[in-house]
mmCIF file of C-alpha atoms and ligand atoms in Angstrom:
data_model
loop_
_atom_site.group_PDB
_atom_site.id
_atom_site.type_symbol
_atom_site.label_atom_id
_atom_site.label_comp_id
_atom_site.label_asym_id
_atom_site.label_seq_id
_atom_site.Cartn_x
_atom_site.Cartn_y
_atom_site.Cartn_z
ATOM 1 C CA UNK A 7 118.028 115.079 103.473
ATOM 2 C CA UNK A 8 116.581 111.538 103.904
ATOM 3 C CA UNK A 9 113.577 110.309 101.469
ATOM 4 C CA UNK A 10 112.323 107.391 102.704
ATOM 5 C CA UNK A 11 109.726 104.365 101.751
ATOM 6 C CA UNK A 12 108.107 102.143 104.446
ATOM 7 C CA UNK A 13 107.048 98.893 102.535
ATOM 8 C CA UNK A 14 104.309 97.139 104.296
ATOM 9 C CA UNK A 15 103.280 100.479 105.903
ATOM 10 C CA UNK A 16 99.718 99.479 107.108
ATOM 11 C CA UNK A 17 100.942 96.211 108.855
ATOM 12 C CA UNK A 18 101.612 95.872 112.542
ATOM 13 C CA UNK A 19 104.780 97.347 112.233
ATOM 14 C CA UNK A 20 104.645 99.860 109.333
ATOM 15 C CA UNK A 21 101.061 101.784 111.089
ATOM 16 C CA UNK A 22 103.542 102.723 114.040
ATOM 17 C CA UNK A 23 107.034 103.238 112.251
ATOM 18 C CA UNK A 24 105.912 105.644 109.301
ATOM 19 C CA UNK A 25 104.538 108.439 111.806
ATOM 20 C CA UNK A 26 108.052 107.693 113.868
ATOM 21 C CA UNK A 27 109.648 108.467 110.974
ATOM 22 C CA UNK A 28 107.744 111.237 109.863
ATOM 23 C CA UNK A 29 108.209 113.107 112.686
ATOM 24 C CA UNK A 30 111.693 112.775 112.771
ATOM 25 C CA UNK A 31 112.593 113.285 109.134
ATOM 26 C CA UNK A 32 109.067 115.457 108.140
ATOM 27 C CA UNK A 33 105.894 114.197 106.640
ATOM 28 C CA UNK A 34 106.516 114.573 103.217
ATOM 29 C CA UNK A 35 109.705 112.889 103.083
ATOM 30 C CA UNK A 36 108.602 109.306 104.008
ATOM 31 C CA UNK A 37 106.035 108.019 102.046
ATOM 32 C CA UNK A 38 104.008 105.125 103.132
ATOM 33 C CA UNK A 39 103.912 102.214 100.590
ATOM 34 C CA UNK A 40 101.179 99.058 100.721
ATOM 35 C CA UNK A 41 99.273 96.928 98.662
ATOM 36 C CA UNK A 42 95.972 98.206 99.520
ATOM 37 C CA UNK A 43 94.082 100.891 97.686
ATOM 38 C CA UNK A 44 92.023 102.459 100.327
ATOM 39 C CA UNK A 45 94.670 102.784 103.337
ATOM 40 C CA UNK A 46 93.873 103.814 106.975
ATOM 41 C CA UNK A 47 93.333 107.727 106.771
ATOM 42 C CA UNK A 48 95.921 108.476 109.030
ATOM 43 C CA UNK A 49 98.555 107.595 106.967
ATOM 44 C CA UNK A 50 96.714 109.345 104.223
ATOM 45 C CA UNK A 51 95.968 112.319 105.996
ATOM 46 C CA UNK A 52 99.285 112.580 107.432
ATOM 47 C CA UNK A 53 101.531 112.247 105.018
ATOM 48 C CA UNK A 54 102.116 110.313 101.320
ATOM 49 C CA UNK A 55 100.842 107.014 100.329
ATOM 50 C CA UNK A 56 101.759 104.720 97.493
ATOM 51 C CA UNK A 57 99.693 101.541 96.828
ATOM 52 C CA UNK A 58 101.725 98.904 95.078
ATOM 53 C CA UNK A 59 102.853 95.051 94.801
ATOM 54 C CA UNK A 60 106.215 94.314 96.661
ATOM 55 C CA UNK A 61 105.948 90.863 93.448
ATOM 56 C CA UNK A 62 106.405 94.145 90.916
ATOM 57 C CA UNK A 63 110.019 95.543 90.690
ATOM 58 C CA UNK A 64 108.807 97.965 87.679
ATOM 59 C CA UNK A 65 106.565 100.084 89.979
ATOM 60 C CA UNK A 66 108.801 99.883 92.949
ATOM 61 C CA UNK A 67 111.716 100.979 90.982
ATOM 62 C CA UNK A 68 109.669 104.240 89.459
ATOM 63 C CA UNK A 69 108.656 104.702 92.738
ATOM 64 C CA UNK A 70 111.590 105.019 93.727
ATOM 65 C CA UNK A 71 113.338 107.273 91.084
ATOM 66 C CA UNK A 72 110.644 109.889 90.849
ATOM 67 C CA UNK A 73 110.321 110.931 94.372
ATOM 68 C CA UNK A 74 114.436 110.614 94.576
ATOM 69 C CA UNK A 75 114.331 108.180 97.771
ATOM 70 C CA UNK A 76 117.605 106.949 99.241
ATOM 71 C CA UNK A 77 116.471 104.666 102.298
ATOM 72 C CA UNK A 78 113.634 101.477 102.208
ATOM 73 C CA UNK A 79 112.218 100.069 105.093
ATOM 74 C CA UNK A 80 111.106 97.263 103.747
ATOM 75 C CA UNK A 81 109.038 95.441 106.217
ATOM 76 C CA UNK A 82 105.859 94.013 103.499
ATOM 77 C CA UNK A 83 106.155 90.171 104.375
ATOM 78 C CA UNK A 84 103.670 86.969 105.614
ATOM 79 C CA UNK A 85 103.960 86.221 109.274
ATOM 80 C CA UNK A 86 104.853 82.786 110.330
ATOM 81 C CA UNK A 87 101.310 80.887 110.741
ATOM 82 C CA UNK A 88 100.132 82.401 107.481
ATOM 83 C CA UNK A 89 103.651 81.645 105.625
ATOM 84 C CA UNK A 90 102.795 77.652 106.804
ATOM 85 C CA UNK A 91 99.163 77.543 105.566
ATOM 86 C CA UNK A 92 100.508 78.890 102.258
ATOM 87 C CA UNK A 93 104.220 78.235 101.653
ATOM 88 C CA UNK A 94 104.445 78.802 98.125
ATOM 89 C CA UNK A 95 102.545 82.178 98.759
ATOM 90 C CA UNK A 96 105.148 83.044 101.467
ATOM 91 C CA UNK A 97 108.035 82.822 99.121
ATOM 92 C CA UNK A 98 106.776 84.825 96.598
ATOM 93 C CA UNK A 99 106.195 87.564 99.099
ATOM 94 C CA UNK A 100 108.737 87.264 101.434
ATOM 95 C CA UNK A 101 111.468 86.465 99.083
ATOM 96 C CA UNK A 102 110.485 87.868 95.783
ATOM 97 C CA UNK A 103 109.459 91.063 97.391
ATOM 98 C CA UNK A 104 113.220 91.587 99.207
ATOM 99 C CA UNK A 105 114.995 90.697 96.113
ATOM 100 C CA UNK A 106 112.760 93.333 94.254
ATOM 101 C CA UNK A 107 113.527 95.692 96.771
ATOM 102 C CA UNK A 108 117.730 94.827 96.794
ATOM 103 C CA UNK A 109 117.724 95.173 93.424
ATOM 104 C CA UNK A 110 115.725 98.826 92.788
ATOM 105 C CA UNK A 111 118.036 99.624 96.158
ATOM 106 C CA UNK A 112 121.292 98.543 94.071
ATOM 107 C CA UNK A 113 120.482 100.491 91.409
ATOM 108 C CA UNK A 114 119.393 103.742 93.071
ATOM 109 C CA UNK A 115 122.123 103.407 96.081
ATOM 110 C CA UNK A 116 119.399 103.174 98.348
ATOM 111 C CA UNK A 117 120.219 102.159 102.328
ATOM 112 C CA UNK A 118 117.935 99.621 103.269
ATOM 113 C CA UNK A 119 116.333 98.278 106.551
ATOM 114 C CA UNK A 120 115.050 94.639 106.887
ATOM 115 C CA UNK A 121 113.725 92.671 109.516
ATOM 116 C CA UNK A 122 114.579 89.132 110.304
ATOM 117 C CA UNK A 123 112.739 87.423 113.129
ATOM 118 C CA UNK A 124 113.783 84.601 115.847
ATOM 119 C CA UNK A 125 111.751 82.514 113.019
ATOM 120 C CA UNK A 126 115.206 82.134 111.607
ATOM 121 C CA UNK A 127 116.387 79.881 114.150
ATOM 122 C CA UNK A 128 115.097 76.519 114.183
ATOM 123 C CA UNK A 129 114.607 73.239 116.237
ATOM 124 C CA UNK A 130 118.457 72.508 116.432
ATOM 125 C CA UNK A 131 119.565 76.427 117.928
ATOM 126 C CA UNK A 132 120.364 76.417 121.290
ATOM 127 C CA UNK A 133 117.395 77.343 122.753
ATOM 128 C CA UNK A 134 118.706 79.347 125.734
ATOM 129 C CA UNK A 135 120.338 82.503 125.274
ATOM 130 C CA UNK A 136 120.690 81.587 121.898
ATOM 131 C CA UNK A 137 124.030 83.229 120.543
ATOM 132 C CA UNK A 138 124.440 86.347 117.846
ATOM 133 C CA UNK A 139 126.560 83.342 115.481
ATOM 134 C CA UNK A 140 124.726 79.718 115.927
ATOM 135 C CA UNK A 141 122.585 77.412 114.031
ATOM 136 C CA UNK A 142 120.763 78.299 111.854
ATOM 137 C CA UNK A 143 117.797 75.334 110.276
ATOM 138 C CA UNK A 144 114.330 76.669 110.215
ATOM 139 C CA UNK A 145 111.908 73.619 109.591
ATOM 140 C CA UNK A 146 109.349 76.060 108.587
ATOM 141 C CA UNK A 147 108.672 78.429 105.480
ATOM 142 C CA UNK A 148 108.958 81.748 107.393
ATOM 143 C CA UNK A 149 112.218 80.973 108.977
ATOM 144 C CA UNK A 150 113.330 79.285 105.544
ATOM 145 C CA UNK A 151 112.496 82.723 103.826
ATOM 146 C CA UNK A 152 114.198 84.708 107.110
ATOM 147 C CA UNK A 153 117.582 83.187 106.959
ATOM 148 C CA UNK A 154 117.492 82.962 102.890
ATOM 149 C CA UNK A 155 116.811 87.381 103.188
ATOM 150 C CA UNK A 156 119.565 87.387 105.705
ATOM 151 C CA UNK A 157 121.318 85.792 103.344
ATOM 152 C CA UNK A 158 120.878 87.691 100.593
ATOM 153 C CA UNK A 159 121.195 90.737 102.320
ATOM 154 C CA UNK A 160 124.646 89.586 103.494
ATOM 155 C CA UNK A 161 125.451 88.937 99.699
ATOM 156 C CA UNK A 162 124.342 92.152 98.557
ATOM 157 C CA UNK A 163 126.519 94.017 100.724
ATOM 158 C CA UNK A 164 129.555 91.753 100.470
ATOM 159 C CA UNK A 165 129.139 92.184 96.904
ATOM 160 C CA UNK A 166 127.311 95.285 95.776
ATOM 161 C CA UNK A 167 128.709 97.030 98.875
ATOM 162 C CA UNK A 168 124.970 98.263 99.601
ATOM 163 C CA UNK A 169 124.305 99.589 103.076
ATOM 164 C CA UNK A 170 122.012 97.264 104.581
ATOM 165 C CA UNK A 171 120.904 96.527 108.474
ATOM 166 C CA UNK A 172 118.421 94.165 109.742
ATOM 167 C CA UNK A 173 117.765 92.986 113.501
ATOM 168 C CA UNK A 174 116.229 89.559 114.429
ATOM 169 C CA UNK A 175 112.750 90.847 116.004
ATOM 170 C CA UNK A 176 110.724 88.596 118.343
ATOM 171 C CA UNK A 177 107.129 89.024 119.048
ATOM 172 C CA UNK A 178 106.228 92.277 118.815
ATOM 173 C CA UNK A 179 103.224 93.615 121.488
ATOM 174 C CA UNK A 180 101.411 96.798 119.976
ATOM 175 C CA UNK A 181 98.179 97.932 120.579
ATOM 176 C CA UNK A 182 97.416 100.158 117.240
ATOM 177 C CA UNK A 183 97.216 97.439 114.610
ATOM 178 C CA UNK A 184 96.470 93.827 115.252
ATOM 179 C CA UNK A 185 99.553 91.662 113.937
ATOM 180 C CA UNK A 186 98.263 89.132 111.492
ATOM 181 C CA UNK A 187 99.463 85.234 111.273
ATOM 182 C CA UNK A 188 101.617 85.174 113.879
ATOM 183 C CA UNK A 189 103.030 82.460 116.297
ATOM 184 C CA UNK A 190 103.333 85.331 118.922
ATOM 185 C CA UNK A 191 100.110 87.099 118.471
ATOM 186 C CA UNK A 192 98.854 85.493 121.531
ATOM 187 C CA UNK A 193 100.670 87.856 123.361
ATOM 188 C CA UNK A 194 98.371 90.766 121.715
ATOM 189 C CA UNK A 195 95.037 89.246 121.816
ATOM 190 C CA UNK A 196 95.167 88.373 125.305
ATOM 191 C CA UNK A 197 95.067 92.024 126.234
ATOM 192 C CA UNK A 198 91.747 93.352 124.497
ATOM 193 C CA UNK A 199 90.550 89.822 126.284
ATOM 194 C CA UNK A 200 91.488 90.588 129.693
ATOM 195 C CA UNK A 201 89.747 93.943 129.393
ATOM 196 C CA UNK A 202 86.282 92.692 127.894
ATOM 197 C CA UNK A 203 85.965 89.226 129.073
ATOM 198 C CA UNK A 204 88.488 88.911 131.916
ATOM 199 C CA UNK A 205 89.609 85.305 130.428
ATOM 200 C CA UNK A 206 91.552 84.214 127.142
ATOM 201 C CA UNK A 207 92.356 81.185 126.103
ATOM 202 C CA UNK A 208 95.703 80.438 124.596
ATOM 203 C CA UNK A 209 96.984 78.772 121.547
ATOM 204 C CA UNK A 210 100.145 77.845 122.941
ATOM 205 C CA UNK A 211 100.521 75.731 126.023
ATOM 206 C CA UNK A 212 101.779 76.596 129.685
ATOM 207 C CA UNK A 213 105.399 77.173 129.902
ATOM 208 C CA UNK A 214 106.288 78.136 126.187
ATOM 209 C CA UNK A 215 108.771 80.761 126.319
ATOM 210 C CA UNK A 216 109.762 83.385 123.309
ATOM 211 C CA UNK A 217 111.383 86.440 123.045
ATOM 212 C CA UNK A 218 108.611 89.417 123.071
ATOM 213 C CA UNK A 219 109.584 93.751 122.736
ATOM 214 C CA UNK A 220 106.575 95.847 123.590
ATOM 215 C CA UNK A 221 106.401 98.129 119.905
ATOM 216 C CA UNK A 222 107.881 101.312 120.785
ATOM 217 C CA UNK A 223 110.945 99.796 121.733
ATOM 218 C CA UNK A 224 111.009 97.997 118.092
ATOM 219 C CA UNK A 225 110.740 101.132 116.390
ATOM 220 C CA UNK A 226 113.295 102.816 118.345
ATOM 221 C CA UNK A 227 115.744 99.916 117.509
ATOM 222 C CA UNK A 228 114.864 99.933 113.669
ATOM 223 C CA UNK A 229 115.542 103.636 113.755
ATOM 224 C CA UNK A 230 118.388 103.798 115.733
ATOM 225 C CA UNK A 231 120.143 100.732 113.719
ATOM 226 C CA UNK A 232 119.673 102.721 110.427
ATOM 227 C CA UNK A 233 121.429 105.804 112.394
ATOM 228 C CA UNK A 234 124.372 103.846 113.942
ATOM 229 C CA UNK A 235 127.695 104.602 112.644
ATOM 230 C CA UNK A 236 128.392 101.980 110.008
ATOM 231 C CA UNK A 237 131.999 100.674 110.960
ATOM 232 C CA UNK A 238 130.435 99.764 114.539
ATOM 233 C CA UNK A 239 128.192 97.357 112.902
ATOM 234 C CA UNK A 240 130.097 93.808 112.697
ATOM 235 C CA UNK A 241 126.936 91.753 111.853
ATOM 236 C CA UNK A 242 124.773 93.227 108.878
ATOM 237 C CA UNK A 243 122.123 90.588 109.056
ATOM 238 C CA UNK A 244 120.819 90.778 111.214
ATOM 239 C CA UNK A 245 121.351 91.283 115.239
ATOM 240 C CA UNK A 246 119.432 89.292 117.631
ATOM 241 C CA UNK A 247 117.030 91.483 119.745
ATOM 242 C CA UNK A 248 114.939 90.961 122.848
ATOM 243 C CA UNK A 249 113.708 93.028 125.632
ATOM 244 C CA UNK A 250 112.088 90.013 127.453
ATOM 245 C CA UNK A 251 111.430 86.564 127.492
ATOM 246 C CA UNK A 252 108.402 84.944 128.762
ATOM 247 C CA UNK A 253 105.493 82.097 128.667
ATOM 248 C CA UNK A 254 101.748 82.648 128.888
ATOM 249 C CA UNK A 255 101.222 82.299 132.314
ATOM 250 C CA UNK A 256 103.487 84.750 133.501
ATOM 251 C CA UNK A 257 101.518 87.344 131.268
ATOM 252 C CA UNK A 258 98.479 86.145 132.422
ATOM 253 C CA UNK A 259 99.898 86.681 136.175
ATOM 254 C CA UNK A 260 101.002 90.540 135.098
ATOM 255 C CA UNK A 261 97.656 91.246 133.461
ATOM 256 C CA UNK A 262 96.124 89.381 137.289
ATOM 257 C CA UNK A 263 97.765 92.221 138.920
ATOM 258 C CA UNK A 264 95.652 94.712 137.262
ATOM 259 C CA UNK A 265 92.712 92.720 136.733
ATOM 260 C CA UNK A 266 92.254 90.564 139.453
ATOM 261 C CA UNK A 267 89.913 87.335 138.413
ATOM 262 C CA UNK A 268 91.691 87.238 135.153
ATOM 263 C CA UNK A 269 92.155 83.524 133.631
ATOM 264 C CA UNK A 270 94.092 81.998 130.976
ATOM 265 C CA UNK A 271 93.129 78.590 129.717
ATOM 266 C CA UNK A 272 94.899 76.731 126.922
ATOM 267 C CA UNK A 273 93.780 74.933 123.716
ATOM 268 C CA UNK A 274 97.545 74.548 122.020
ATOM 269 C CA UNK A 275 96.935 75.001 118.090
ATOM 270 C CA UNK A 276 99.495 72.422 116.757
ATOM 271 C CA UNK A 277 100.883 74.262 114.053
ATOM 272 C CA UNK A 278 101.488 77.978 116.058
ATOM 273 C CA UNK A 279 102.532 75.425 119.193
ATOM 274 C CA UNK A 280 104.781 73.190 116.796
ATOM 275 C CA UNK A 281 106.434 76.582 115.584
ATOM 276 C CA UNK A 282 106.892 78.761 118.707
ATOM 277 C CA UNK A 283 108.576 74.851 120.183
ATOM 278 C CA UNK A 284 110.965 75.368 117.162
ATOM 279 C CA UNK A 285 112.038 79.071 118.234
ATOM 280 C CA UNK A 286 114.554 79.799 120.777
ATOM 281 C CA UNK A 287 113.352 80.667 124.619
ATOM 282 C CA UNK A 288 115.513 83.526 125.058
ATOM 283 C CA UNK A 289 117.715 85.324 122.505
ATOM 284 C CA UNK A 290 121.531 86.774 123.238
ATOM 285 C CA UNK A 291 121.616 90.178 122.156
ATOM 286 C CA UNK A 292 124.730 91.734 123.715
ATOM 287 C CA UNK A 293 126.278 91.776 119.996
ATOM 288 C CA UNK A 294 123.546 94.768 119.322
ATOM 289 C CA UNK A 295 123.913 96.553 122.719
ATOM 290 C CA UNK A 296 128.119 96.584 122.108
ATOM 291 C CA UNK A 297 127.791 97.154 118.339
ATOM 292 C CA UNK A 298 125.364 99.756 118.453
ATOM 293 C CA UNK A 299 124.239 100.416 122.026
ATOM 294 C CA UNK A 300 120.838 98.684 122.067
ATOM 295 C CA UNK A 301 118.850 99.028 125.325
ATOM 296 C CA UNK A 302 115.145 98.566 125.525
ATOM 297 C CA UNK A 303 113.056 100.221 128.063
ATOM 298 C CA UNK A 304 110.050 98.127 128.173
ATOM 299 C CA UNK A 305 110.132 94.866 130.441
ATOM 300 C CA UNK A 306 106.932 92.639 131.118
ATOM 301 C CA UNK A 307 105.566 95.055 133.847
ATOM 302 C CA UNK A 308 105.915 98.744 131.869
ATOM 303 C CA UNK A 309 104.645 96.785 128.981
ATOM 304 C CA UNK A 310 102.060 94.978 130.536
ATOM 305 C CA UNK A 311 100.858 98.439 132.436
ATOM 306 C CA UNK A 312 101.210 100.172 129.375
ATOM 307 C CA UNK A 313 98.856 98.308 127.094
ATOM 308 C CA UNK A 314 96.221 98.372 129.846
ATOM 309 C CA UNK A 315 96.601 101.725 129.885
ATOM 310 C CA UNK A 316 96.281 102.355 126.200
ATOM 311 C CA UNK A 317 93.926 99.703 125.235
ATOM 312 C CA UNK A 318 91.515 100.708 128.129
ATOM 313 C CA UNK A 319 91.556 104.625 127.311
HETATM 314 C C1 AKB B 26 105.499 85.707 114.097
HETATM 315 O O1 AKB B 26 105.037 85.237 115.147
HETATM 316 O O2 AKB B 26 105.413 85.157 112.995
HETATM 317 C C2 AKB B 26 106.275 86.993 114.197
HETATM 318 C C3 AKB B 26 107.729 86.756 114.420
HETATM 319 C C4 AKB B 26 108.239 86.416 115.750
HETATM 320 O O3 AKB B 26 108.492 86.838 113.501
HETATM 321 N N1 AKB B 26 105.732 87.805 115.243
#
């Protein structure tokens, strides 16, 4: 029987990947964990809730031993922008919270999920089709903190021999929660824009590309990672994933195909625009579809047609 804990449970990811979860393994199995006190009622309602600080090993470690849990998905971390306005902050979080959660997952022979992002390449990756093994120099705090938890994650299973898997997310597209701080979240707002106001203007210029998944495919892969057989998996931090790879305008010229008049206009934000230029255009992930047999189902136009769909019901 699998007990599971979803750190970060009310972010972005966490809101759609806990009732995933719960459905597959049974609400009262996988209990949603997050620092604030009053959570969204659905995850109340639906299932358990712990609030808690990721900083505070004590709590996440008795958390842990009482309700007998053998699998983290530890996803509580600062996004990119947010991680540059404080990067002191960001390290706390992002780095003190994953070593908090190796450790409590050493000790109780927990398997554990973590996510890495295409923030842990840098300015000197090869930007196209940018290999599984490559480069690896960040030049900002978020990508510092992403390849230090691959890392460490790499250590602790060298070492401690704990089962451990983590995939290299892009920009994730959801329309349930907002992401917060993010280089990518362009590719989010623009959507509840189009609908209202049928214009958005950008924060990154014309013709930046980055990888992009639309959300249900990014749960699937987090789910089905944790489930693949562990001798198939030769990296365990973390594999690259995309589903597609794209700049504003040609989401703006999707979105025109449903809602004709629709304009993008740009106003580049130097820090988001001086990130996303660090990040790779397009990602290789053909290590995670041999290793494991990733395949996403979501290109630009289901995606595109999707959120639409949802956002506008
Ligand atoms: C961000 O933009 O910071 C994230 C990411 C790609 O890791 N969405």
């Amino acid at each position: 029987m699998h007990r599971i804990i979803v750190t970060g449970a009310t972010g972005q990811i966490g809101s759609e990947l806990v009732p995933a979860l719960r459905e597959r393994y049974g609400a009262a199995n996988v209990i949603a964990v997050g620092h604030k006190k009053t959570p969204p009622p659905e995850l109340l309602e639906l299932g358990p809730y712990a609030a808690l600080d990721i900083r505070e090993q004590s709590a996440l470690a008795a958390l842990v031993e009482l309700e007998r849990i053998d699998t983290i998905y530890h996803l509580a971390a600062l996004l990119s922008a947010t991680a540059e306005a404080n990067p002191l902050h960001a390290w706390e979080i992002n780095m003190g919270g994953l070593l908090n959660v190796l450790e409590v997952a050493r000790l109780n022979n927990c398997a554990v999920f973590h996510p890495s992002s295409i923030g842990a390449f840098g300015p000197s990756t090869p930007p196209d089709h940018t290999p599984q093994v490559t480069i690896q120099r960040p030049n900002t705090m978020y990508g510092v903190t992403k390849v230090s938890g691959e890392l460490l994650c790499d250590y602790y299973h060298s070492r401690f021999g704990l089962d451990i898997r983590g995939l290299r997310f892009p920009g994730l597209i959801s329309h349930k929660t907002p992401p917060g701080g993010g280089t990518t979240d362009y590719a989010v707002e623009i959507f509840p824009a189009a609908l209202t106001e049928k214009k958005y203007t950008c924060f990154l210029k014309k013709g930046t590309y980055l990888d992009m998944m639309y959300m249900p495919d990014a749960i699937r892969a987090a789910m089905e990672i944790m489930e693949a057989e562990p001798g198939r998996l030769r990296h365990r931090n973390a594999y690259n994933l995309t589903a597609m790879s794209f700049a504003p305008e040609e989401l703006a010229a999707e979105i025109s195909l449903h809602i004709p008049g629709f304009t993008i206009s740009y106003q580049p934000d130097p820090v988001r625009q001086a990130i996303a230029d660090s990040w790779p255009n397009s990602l290789d992930d053909s290590a995670a579809r041999a290793d494991w047999g990733w395949q996403p189902r979501f290109g630009l136009a289901e995606m595109t047609a999707e959120m639409l769909a949802a956002l506008s019901g």
